PDB file of C-alpha atoms and ligand atoms in Angstrom:
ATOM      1  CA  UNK A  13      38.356 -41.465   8.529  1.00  0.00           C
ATOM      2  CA  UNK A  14      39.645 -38.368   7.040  1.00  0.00           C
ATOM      3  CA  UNK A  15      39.371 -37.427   4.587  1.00  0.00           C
ATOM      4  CA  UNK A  16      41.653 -37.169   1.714  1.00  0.00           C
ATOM      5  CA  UNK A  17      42.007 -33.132   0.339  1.00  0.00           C
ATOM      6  CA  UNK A  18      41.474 -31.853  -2.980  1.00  0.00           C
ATOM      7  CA  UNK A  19      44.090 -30.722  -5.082  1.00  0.00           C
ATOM      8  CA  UNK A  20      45.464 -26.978  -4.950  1.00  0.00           C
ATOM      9  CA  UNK A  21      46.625 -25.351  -7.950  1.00  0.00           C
ATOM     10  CA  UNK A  22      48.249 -22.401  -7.727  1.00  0.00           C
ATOM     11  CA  UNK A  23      48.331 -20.461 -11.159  1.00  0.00           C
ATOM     12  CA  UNK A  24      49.479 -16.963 -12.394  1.00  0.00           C
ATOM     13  CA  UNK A  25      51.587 -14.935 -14.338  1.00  0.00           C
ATOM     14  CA  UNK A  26      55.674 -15.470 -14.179  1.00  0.00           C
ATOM     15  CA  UNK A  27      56.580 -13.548 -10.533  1.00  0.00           C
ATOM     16  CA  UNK A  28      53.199 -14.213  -9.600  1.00  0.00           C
ATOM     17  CA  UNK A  29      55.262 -16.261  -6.303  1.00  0.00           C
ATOM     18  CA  UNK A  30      53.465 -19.632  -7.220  1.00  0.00           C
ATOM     19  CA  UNK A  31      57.051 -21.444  -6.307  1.00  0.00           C
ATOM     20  CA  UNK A  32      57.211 -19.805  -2.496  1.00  0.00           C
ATOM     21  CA  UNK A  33      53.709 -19.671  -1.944  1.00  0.00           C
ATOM     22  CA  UNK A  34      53.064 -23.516  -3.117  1.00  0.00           C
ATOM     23  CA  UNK A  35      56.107 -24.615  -0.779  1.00  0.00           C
ATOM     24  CA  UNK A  36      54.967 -22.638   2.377  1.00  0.00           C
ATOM     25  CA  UNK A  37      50.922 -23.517   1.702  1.00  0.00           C
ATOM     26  CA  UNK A  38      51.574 -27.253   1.126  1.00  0.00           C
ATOM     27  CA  UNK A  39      53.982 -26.650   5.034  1.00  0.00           C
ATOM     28  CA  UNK A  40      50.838 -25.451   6.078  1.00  0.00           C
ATOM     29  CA  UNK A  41      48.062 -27.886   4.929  1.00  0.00           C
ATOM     30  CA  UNK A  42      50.645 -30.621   5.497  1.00  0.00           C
ATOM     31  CA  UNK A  43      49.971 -31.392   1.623  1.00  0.00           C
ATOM     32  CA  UNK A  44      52.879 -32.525  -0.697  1.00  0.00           C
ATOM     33  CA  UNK A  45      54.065 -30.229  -3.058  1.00  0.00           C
ATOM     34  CA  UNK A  46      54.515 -30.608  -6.869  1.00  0.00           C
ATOM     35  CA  UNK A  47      56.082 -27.964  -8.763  1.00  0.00           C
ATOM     36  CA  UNK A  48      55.582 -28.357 -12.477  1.00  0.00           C
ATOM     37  CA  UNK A  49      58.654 -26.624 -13.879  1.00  0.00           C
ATOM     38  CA  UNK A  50      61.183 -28.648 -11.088  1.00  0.00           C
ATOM     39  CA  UNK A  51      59.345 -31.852 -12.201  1.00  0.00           C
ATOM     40  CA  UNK A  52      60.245 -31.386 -15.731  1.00  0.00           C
ATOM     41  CA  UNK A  53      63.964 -30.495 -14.777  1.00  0.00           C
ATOM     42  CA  UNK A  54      64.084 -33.639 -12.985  1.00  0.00           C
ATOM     43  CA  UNK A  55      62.853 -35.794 -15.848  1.00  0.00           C
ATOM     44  CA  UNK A  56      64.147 -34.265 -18.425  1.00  0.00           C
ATOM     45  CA  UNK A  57      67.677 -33.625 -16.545  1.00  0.00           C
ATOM     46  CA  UNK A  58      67.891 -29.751 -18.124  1.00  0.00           C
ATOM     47  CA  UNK A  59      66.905 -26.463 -16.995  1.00  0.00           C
ATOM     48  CA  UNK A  60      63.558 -24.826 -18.450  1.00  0.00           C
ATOM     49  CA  UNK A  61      65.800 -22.322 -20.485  1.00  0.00           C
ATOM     50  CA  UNK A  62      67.794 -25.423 -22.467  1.00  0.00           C
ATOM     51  CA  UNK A  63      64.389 -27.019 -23.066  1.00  0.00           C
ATOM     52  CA  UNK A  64      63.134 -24.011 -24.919  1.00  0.00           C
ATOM     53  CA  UNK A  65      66.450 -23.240 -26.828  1.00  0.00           C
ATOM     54  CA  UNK A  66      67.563 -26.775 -27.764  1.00  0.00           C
ATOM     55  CA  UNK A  67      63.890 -28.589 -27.981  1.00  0.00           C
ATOM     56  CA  UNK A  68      61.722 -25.092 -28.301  1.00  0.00           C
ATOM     57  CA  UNK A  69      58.821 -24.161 -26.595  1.00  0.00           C
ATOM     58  CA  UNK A  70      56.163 -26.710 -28.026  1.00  0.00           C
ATOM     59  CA  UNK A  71      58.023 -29.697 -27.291  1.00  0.00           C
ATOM     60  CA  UNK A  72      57.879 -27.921 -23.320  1.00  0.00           C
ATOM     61  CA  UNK A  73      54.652 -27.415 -23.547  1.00  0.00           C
ATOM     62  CA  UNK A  74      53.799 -31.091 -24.362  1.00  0.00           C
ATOM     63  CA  UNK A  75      55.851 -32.144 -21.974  1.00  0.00           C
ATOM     64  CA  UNK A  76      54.306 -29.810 -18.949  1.00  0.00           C
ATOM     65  CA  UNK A  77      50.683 -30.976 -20.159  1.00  0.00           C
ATOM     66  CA  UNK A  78      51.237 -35.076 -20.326  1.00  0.00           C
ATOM     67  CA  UNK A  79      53.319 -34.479 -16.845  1.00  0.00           C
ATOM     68  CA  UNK A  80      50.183 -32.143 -15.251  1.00  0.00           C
ATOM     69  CA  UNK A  81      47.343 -34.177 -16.984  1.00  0.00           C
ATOM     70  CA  UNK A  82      48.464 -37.336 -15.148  1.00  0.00           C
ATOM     71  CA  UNK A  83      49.425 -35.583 -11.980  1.00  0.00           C
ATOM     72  CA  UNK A  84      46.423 -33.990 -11.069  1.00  0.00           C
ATOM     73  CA  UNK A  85      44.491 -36.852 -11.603  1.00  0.00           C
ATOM     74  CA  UNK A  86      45.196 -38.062  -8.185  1.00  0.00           C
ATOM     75  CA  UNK A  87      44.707 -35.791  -5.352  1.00  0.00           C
ATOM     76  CA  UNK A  88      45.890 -34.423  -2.086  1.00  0.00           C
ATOM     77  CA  UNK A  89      48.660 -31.827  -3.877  1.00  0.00           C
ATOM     78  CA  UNK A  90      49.805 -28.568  -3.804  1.00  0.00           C
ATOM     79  CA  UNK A  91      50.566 -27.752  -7.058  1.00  0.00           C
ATOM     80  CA  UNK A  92      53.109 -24.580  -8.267  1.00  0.00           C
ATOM     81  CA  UNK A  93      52.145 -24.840 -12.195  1.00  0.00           C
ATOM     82  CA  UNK A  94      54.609 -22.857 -14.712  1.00  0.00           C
ATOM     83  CA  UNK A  95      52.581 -19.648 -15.827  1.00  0.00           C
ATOM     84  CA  UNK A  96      52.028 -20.885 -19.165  1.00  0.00           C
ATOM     85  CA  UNK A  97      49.635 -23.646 -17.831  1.00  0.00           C
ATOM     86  CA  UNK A  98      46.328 -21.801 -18.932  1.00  0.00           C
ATOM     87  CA  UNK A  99      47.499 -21.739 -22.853  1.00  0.00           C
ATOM     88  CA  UNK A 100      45.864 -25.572 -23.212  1.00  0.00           C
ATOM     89  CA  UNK A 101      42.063 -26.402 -22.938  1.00  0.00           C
ATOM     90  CA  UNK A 102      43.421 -30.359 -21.516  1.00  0.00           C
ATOM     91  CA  UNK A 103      44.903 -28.095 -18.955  1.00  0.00           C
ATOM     92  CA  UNK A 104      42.453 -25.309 -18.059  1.00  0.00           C
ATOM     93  CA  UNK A 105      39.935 -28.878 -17.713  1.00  0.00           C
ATOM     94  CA  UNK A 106      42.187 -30.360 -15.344  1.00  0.00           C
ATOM     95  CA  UNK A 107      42.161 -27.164 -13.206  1.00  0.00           C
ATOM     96  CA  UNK A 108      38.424 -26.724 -13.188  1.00  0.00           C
ATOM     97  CA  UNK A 109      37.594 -29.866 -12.327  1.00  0.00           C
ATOM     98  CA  UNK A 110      40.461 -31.907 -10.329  1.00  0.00           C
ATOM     99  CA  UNK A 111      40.890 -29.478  -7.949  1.00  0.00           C
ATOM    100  CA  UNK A 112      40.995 -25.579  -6.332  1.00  0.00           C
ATOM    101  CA  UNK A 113      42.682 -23.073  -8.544  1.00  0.00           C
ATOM    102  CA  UNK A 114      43.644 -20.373  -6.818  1.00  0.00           C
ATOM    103  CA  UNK A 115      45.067 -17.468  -9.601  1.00  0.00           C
ATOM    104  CA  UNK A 116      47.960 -15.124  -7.663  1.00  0.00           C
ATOM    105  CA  UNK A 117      47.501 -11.899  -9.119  1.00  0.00           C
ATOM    106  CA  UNK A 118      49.673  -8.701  -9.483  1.00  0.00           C
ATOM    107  CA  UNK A 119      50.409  -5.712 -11.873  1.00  0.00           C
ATOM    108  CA  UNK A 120      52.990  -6.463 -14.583  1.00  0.00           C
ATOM    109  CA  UNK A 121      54.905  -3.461 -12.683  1.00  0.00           C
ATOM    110  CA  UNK A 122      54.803  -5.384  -9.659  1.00  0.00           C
ATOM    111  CA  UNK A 123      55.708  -8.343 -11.500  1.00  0.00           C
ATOM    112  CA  UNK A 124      58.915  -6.500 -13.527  1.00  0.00           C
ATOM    113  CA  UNK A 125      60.146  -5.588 -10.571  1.00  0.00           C
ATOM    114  CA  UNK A 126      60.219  -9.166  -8.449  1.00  0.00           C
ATOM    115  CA  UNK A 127      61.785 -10.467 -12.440  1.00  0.00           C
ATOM    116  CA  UNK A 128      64.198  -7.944 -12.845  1.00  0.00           C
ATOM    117  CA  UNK A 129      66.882 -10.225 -11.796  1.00  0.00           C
ATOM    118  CA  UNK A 130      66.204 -13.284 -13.478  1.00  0.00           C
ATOM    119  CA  UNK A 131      67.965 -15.301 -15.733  1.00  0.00           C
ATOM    120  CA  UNK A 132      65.687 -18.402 -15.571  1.00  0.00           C
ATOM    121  CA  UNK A 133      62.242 -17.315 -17.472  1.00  0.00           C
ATOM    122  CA  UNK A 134      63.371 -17.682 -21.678  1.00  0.00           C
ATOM    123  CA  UNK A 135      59.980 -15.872 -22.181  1.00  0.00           C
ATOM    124  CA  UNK A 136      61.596 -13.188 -21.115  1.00  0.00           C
ATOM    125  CA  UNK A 137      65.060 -13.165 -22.127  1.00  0.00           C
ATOM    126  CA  UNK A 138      66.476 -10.274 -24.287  1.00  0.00           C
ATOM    127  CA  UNK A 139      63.024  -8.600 -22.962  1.00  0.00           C
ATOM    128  CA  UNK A 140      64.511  -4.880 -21.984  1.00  0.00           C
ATOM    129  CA  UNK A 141      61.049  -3.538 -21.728  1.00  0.00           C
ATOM    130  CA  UNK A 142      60.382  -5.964 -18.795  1.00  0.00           C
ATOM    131  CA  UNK A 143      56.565  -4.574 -17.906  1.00  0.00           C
ATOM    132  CA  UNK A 144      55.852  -4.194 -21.207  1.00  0.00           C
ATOM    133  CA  UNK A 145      56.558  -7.643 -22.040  1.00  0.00           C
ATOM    134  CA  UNK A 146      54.488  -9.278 -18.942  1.00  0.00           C
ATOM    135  CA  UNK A 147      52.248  -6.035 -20.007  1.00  0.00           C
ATOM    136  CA  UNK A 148      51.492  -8.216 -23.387  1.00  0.00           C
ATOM    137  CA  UNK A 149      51.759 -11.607 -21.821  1.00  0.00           C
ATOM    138  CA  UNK A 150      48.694 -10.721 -18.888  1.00  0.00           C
ATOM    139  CA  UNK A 151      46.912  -9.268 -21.359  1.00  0.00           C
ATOM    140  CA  UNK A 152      46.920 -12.553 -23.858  1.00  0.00           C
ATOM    141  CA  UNK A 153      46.227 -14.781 -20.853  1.00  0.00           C
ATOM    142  CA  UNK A 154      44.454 -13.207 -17.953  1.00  0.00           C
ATOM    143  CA  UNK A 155      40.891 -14.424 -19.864  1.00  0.00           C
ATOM    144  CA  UNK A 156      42.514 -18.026 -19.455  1.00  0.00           C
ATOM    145  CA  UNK A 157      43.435 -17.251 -16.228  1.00  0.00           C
ATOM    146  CA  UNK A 158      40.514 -15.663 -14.729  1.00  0.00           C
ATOM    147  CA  UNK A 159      38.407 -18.422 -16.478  1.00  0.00           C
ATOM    148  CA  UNK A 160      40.068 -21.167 -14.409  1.00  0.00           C
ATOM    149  CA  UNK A 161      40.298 -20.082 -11.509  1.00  0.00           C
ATOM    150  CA  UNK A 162      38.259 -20.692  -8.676  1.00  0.00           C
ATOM    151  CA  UNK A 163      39.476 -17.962  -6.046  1.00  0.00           C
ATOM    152  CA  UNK A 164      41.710 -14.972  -6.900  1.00  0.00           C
ATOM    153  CA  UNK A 165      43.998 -13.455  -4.395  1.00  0.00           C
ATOM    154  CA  UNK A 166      45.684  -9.897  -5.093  1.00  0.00           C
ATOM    155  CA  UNK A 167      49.454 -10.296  -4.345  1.00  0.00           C
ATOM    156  CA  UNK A 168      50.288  -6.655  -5.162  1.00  0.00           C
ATOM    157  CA  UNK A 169      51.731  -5.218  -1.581  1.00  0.00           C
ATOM    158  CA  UNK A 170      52.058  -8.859  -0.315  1.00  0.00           C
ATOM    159  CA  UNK A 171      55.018 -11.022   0.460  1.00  0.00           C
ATOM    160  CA  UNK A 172      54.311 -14.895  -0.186  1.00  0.00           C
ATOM    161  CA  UNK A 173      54.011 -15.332   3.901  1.00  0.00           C
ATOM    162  CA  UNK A 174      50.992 -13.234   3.449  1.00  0.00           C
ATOM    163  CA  UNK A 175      49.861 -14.611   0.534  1.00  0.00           C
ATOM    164  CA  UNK A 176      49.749 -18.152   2.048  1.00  0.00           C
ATOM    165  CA  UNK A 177      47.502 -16.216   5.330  1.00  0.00           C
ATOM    166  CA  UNK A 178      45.058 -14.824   2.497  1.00  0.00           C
ATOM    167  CA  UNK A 179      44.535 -18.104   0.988  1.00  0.00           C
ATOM    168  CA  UNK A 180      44.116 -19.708   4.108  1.00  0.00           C
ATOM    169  CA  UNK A 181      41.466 -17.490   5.122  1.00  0.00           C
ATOM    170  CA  UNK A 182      39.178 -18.824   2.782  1.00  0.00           C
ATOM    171  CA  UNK A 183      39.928 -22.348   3.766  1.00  0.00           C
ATOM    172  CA  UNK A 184      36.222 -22.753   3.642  1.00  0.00           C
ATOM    173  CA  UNK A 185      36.154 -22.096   0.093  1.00  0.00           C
ATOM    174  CA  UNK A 186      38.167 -25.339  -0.936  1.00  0.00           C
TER     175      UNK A 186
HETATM  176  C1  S3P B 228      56.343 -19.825 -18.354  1.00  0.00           C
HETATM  177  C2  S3P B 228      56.531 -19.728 -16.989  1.00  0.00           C
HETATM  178  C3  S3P B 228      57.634 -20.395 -16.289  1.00  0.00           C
HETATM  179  C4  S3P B 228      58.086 -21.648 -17.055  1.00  0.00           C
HETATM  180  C5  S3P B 228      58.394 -21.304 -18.483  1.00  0.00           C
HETATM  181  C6  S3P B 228      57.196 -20.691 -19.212  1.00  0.00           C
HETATM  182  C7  S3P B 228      55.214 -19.104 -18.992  1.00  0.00           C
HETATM  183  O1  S3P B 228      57.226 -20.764 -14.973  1.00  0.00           O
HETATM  184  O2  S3P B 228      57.109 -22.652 -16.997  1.00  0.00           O
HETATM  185  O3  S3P B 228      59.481 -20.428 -18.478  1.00  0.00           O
HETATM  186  O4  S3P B 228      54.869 -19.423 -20.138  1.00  0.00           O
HETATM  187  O5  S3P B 228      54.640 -18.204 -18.328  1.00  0.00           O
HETATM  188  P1  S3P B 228      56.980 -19.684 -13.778  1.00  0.00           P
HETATM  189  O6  S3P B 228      55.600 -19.144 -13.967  1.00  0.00           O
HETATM  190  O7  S3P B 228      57.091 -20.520 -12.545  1.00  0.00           O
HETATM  191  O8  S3P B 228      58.036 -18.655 -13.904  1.00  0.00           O
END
């Protein structure tokens, strides 16, 4: 019988391409996807940005923890988490042990520059200083990040087609 995979979890900063990577990978691996932030749209019938202006950001990030805790419990998922996944411990446990987390990584610059149209990220709205901001944001997180992940793959000079060939490679890994 075969048998039944592990959980993926893609994590990573905002522009980090967890949303096209997760839907090509879980294509791929013939996996279904869930991504966290479309989840909570779903449930809670408004977009991220309303959530943090008319609920604010902690009642979000309750919401994306009880959703993810539960979730990734069970297994055989692909999972696109919203970059602020890492900021709770229940959360950083659930990556380490109910699954593969696999951290996309790339250079606030990089990152600015894939955001610089983007209306959708409150984290970064009014934000004129673009790398600066994800600048500050990497640098508060990328201990939570690099702490939880299992396997890292640069995405600096990649598109997500490639990203989804570098994870693959290391198949054996996960
Ligand atoms: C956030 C990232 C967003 C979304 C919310 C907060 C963060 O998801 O969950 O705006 O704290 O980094 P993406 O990483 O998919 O943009």
């Amino acid at each position: 019988m075969e048998k039944t995979p592990k959980n993926i979890f893609l994590i990573g900063m905002m522009g980090s391409w967890k949303s096209s990577v997760g839907r090509l990978l879980a294509i791929e691996l013939e996996m279904e996807l869930i991504d966290t932030d479309d989840a909570i749209e779903e449930m809670t019938e408004m977009k991220i940005s309303e959530i943090f202006s008319e609920l604010w950001e902690a009642k979000f990030r309750d919401m994306e923890s009880a959703f993810f805790i539960e979730k990734s419990i069970q297994t055989g998922y692909v999972f696109s988490t919203g970059g602020g996944i890492v900021l709770s411990k229940e959360n950083r446990n659930a990556l380490q042990n109910n699954g593969t987390s696999i951290l996309l990584k790339a250079n606030p610059k990089i990152l600015a520059n894939r955001l610089k149209n983007t209306q959708k990220r409150p984290l970064l709205s009014n934000s004129k200083e673009l790398e600066t901001r994800l600048t500050l944001i990497w640098n508060e997180r990328q201990t939570l990040y690099e702490s939880s992940a299992h396997v890292t793959v640069d995405t600096d000079d990649l598109e997500s087609v490639d990203v989804v060939q570098k994870i693959l490679e290391q198949r054996d890994r996960f």
